[in-house]
Coordinates of C-alpha atoms and ligand atoms in Angstrom, one line a residue:
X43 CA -109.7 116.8 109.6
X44 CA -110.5 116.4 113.1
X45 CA -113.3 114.0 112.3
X46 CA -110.9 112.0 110.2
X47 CA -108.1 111.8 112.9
X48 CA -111.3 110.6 115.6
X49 CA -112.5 107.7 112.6
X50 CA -108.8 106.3 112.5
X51 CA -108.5 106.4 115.6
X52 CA -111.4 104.5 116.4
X53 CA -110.9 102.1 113.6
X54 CA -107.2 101.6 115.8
X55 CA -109.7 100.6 119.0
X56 CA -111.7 98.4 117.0
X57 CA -108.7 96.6 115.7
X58 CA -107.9 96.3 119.4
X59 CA -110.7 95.3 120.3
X60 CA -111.4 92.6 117.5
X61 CA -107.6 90.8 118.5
X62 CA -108.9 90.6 122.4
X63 CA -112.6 89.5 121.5
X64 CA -112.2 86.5 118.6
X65 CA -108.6 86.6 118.2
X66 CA -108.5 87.6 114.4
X67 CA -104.9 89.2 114.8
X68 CA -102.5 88.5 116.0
X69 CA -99.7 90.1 119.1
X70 CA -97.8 91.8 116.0
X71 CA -101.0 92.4 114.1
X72 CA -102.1 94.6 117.4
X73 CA -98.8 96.3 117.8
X74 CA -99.2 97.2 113.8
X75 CA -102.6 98.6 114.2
X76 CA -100.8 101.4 116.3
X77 CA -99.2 103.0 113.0
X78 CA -102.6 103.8 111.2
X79 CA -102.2 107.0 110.0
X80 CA -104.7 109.6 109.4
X81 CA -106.5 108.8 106.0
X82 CA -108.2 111.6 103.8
X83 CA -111.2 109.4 103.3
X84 CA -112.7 112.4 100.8
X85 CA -110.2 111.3 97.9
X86 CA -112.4 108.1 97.6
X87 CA -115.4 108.1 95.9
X88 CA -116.4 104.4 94.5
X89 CA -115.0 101.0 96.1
X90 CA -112.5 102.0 98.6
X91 CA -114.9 104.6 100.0
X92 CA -117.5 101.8 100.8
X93 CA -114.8 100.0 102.6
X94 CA -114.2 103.2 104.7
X95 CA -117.8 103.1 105.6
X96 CA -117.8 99.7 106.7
X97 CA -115.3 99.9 108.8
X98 CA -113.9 96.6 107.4
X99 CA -111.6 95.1 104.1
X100 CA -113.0 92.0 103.5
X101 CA -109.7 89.4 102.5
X102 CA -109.5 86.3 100.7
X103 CA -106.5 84.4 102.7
X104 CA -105.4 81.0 102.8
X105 CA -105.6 78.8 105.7
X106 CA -103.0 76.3 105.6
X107 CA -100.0 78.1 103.6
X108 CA -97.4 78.1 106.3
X109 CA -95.5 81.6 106.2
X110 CA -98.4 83.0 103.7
X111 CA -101.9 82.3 104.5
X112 CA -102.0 79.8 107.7
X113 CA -104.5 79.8 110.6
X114 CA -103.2 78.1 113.8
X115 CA -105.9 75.2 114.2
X116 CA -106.2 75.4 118.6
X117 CA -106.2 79.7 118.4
X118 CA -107.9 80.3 115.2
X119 CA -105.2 83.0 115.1
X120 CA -104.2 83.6 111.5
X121 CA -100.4 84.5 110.5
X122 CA -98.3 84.9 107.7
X123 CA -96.7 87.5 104.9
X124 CA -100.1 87.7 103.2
X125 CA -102.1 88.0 106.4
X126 CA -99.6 91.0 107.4
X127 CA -100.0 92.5 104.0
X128 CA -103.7 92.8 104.3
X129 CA -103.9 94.0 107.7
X130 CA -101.5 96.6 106.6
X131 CA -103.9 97.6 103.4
X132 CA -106.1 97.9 106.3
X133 CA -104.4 100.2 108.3
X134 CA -103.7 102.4 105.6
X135 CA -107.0 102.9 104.6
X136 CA -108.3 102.9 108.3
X137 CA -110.4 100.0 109.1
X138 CA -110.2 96.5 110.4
X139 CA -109.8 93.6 108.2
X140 CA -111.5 90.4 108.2
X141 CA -110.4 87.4 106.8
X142 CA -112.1 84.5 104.5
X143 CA -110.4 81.3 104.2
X144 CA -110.6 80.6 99.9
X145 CA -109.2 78.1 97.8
X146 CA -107.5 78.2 94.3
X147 CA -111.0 77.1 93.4
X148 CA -113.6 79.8 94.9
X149 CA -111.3 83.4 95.5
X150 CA -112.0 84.6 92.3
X151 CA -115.9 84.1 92.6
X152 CA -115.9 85.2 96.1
X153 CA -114.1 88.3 94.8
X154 CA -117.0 88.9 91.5
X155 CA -119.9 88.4 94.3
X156 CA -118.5 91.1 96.1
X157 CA -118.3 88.8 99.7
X158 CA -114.3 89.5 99.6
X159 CA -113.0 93.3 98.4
X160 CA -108.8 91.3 97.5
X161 CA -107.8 88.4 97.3
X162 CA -104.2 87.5 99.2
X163 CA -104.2 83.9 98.6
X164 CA -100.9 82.7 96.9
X165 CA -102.3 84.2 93.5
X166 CA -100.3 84.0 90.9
X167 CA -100.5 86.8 88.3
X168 CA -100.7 85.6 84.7
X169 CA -101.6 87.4 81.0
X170 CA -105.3 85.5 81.2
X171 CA -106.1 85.8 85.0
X172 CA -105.5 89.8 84.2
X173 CA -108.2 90.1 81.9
X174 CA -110.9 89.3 83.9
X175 CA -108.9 90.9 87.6
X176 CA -106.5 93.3 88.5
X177 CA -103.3 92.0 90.0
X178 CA -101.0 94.4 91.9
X179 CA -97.3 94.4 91.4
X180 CA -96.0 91.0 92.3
X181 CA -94.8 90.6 96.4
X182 CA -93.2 87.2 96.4
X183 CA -92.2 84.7 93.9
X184 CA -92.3 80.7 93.8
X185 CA -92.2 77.8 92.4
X186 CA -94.1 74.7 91.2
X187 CA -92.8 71.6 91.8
X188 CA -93.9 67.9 92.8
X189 CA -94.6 65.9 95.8
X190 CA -94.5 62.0 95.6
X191 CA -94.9 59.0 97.8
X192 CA -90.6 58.1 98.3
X193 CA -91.9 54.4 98.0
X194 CA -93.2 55.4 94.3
X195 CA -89.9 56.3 93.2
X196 CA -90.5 59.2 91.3
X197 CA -87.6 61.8 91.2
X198 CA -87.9 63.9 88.0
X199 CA -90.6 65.1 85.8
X200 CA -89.1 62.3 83.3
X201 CA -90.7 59.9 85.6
X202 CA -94.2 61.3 85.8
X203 CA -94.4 59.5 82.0
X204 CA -98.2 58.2 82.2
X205 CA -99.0 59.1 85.6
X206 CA -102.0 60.6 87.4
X207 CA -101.0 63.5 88.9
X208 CA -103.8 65.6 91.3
X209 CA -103.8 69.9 90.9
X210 CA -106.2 71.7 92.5
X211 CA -109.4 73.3 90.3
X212 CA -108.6 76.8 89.2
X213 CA -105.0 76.7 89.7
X214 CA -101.9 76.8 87.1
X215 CA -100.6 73.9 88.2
X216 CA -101.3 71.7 85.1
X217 CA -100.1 73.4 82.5
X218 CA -96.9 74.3 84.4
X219 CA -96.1 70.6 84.5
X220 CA -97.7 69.7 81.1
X221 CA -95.1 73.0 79.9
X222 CA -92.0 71.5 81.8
X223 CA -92.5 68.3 80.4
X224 CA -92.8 69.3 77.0
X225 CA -89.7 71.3 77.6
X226 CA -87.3 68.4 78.7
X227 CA -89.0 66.6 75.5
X228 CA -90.7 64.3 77.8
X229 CA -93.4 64.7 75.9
X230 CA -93.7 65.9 72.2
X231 CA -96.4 68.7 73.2
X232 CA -97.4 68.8 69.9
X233 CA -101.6 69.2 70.9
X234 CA -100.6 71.5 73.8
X235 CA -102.2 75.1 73.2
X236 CA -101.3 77.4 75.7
X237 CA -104.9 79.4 75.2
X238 CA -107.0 76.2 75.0
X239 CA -105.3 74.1 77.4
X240 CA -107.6 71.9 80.4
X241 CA -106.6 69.4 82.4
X242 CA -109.9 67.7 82.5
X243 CA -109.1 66.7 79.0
X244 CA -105.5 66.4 78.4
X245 CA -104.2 62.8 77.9
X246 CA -100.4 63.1 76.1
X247 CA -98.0 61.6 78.6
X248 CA -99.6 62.4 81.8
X249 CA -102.9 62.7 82.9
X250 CA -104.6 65.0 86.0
X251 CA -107.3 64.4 88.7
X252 CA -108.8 68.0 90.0
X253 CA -110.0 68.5 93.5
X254 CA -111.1 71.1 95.5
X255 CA -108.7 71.5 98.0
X256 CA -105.5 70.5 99.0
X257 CA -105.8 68.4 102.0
X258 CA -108.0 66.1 99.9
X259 CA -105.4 65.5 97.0
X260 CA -102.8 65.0 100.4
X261 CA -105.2 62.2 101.2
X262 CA -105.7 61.1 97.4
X263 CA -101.7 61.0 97.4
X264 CA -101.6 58.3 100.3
X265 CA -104.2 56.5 98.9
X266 CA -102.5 55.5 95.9
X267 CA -105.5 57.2 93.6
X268 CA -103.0 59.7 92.3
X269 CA -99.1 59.2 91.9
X270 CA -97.9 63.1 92.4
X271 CA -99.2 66.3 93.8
X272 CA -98.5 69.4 91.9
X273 CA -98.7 72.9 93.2
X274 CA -96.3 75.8 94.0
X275 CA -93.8 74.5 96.4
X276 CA -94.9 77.2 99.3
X277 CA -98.7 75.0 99.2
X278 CA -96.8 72.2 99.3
X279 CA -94.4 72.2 102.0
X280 CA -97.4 71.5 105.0
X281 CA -98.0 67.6 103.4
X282 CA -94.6 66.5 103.3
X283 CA -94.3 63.7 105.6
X284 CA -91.3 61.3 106.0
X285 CA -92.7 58.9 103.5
X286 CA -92.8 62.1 100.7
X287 CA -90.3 64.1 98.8
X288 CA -90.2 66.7 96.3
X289 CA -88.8 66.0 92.7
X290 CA -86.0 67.0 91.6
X291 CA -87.4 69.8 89.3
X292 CA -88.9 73.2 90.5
X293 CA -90.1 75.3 87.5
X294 CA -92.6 77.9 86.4
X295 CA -91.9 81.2 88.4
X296 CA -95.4 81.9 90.4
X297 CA -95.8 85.4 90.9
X298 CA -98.1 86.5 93.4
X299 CA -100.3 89.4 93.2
X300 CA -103.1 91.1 94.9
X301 CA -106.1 90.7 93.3
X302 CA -109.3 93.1 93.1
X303 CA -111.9 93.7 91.1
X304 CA -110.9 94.8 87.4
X305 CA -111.2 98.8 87.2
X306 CA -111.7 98.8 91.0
X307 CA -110.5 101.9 92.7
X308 CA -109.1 99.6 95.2
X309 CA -106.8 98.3 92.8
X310 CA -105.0 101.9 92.3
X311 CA -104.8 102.3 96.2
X312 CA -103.1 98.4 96.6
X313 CA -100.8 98.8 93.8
X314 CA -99.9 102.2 95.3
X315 CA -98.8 100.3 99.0
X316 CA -97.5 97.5 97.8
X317 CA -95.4 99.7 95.6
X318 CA -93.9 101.4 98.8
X319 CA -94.0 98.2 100.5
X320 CA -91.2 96.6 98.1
X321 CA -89.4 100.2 98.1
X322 CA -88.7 100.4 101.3
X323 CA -87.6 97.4 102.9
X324 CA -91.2 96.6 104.4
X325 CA -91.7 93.5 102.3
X326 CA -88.3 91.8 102.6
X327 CA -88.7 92.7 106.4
X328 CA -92.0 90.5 106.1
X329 CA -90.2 87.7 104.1
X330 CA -87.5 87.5 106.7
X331 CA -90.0 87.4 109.5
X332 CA -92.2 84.7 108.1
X333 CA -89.0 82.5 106.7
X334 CA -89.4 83.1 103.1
X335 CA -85.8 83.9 102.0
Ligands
LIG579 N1 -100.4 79.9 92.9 C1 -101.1 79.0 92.0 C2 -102.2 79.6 91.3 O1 -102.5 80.7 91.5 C3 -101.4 77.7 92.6 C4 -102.8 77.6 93.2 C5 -103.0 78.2 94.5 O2 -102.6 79.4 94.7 O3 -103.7 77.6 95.3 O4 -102.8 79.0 90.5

């Protein structure tokens, strides 16, 4: 037990140590590493004891989703309710946590190469994601909706008749518009298969351009080469400029999950914390404190 208490509380040091040497956490981060409490590391056996051993949970994050996933360009200092939710899997299981910037596009193959051990990254849990990777219970929910140049004058998914509209690769964007448009019969829908749907190929009313990022359909957006930007609202809110608005219509509840390996022991210990986490008051605290609500 003794040896246990020492590990944590060395773990506690490191985390110190790693906020005053490359600025990974931040002030509040610090203050939270001072909670880690003593972990029976002998109830692991498979993933999550590996982790222990390491010293480190390796976490998928985003970079530029303000009040989620977003790393301060000047102090390279990452904040946010996902950020806190991952240093606090951390501290409970006694180790640091490092983060890795991902996109819609590369967390889920940076989580099956093993490089990342989660994925925090504004993931949204659905029915086909959760056969190839476990989600825990969801901790926030959003929104999809559309961003558009003002001077374009497109206010309602009515008007996005025939456009090109850019979502990122990977992401559910697509088919929550395609969906929302069949639903206010702007389209007929009558090809659209839920199972089969890709927005490479789907031409019935509105068309989509994929990229790889976000900042890059932001720049597609002003240069005319697409006429809307479609993603959860929470992505979208760090490119609206004065010349932009949202549409009218937000639709498609996102729920976001942590994601890990499927069958991972990891998995079990997540959904256990962020179980608690929504329990007792600790997530809505977070949601407060990052202006979500
Ligand atoms: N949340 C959506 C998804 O998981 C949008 C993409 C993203 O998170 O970047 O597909």
């Amino acid at each position: 037990m003794r040896r246990k208490i020492i590990a944590v509380a060395l773990s506690v040091m490191m985390g110190a140590m790693a906020f005053a040497g490359c600025g990974s956490s931040s002030k509040k981060e610090e203050a939270k590493q001072a909670d880690v409490k003593a972990v029976d590391t002998s109830k692991w056996s498979k993933e999550v004891k590996k982790i222990v051993e390491r010293g480190v949970l390796r976490v998928g994050v985003k970079n530029a989703v303000v009040g989620f996933g977003y790393q301060d360009p000047v102090t390279n200092e990452y904040s946010g309710m996902e950020i806190s939710l991952a240093q606090k899997i951390a501290d409970n299981l006694g180790v640091k946590v490092e983060y890795t910037a991902v996109t819609a596009a590369t967390r889920t193959e940076l989580l099956d190469s093993g490089d990342i051990d989660c994925v925090l990254a504004t993931f949204t849990i659905t029915d086909e994601r959760k056969k190839s990777w476990d989600f825990s219970t969801p901790y926030y929910t959003d929104y999809v909706t559309v961003l558009v140049e003002k001077a374009k004058n497109i206010k309602t998914v009515a008007d996005l008749k025939d456009k090109k509209v850019g979502v990122s690769s990977g992401s559910t964007s697509a088919k929550a518009l395609v969906k929302q448009m069949i639903e206010k019969k702007v389209i007929a829908g009558d090809s659209f298969d839920e199972e089969k749907f890709d927005p490479a190929t789907w031409k019935e009313g509105v068309t989509f351009q994929q990229y790889d990022d976000y900042p890059t359909i932001s720049t597609a957006l002003s240069a005319g080469e697409v006429d809307a930007f479609c993603v959860d609202k929470s992505i979208l809110a760090i490119y609206l400029t004065d010349s932009r608005s949202y549409i009218e219509d937000k639709f498609s509840p996102q729920e976001y999950g942590v994601a890990t390996k499927k069958g991972s022991e990891l998995s079990a210990a997540v959904e256990d914390y962020i179980k608690g986490w929504l329990a007792d008051g600790t997530i809505d605290k977070l949601m407060e404190e990052n202006k979500l609500k």
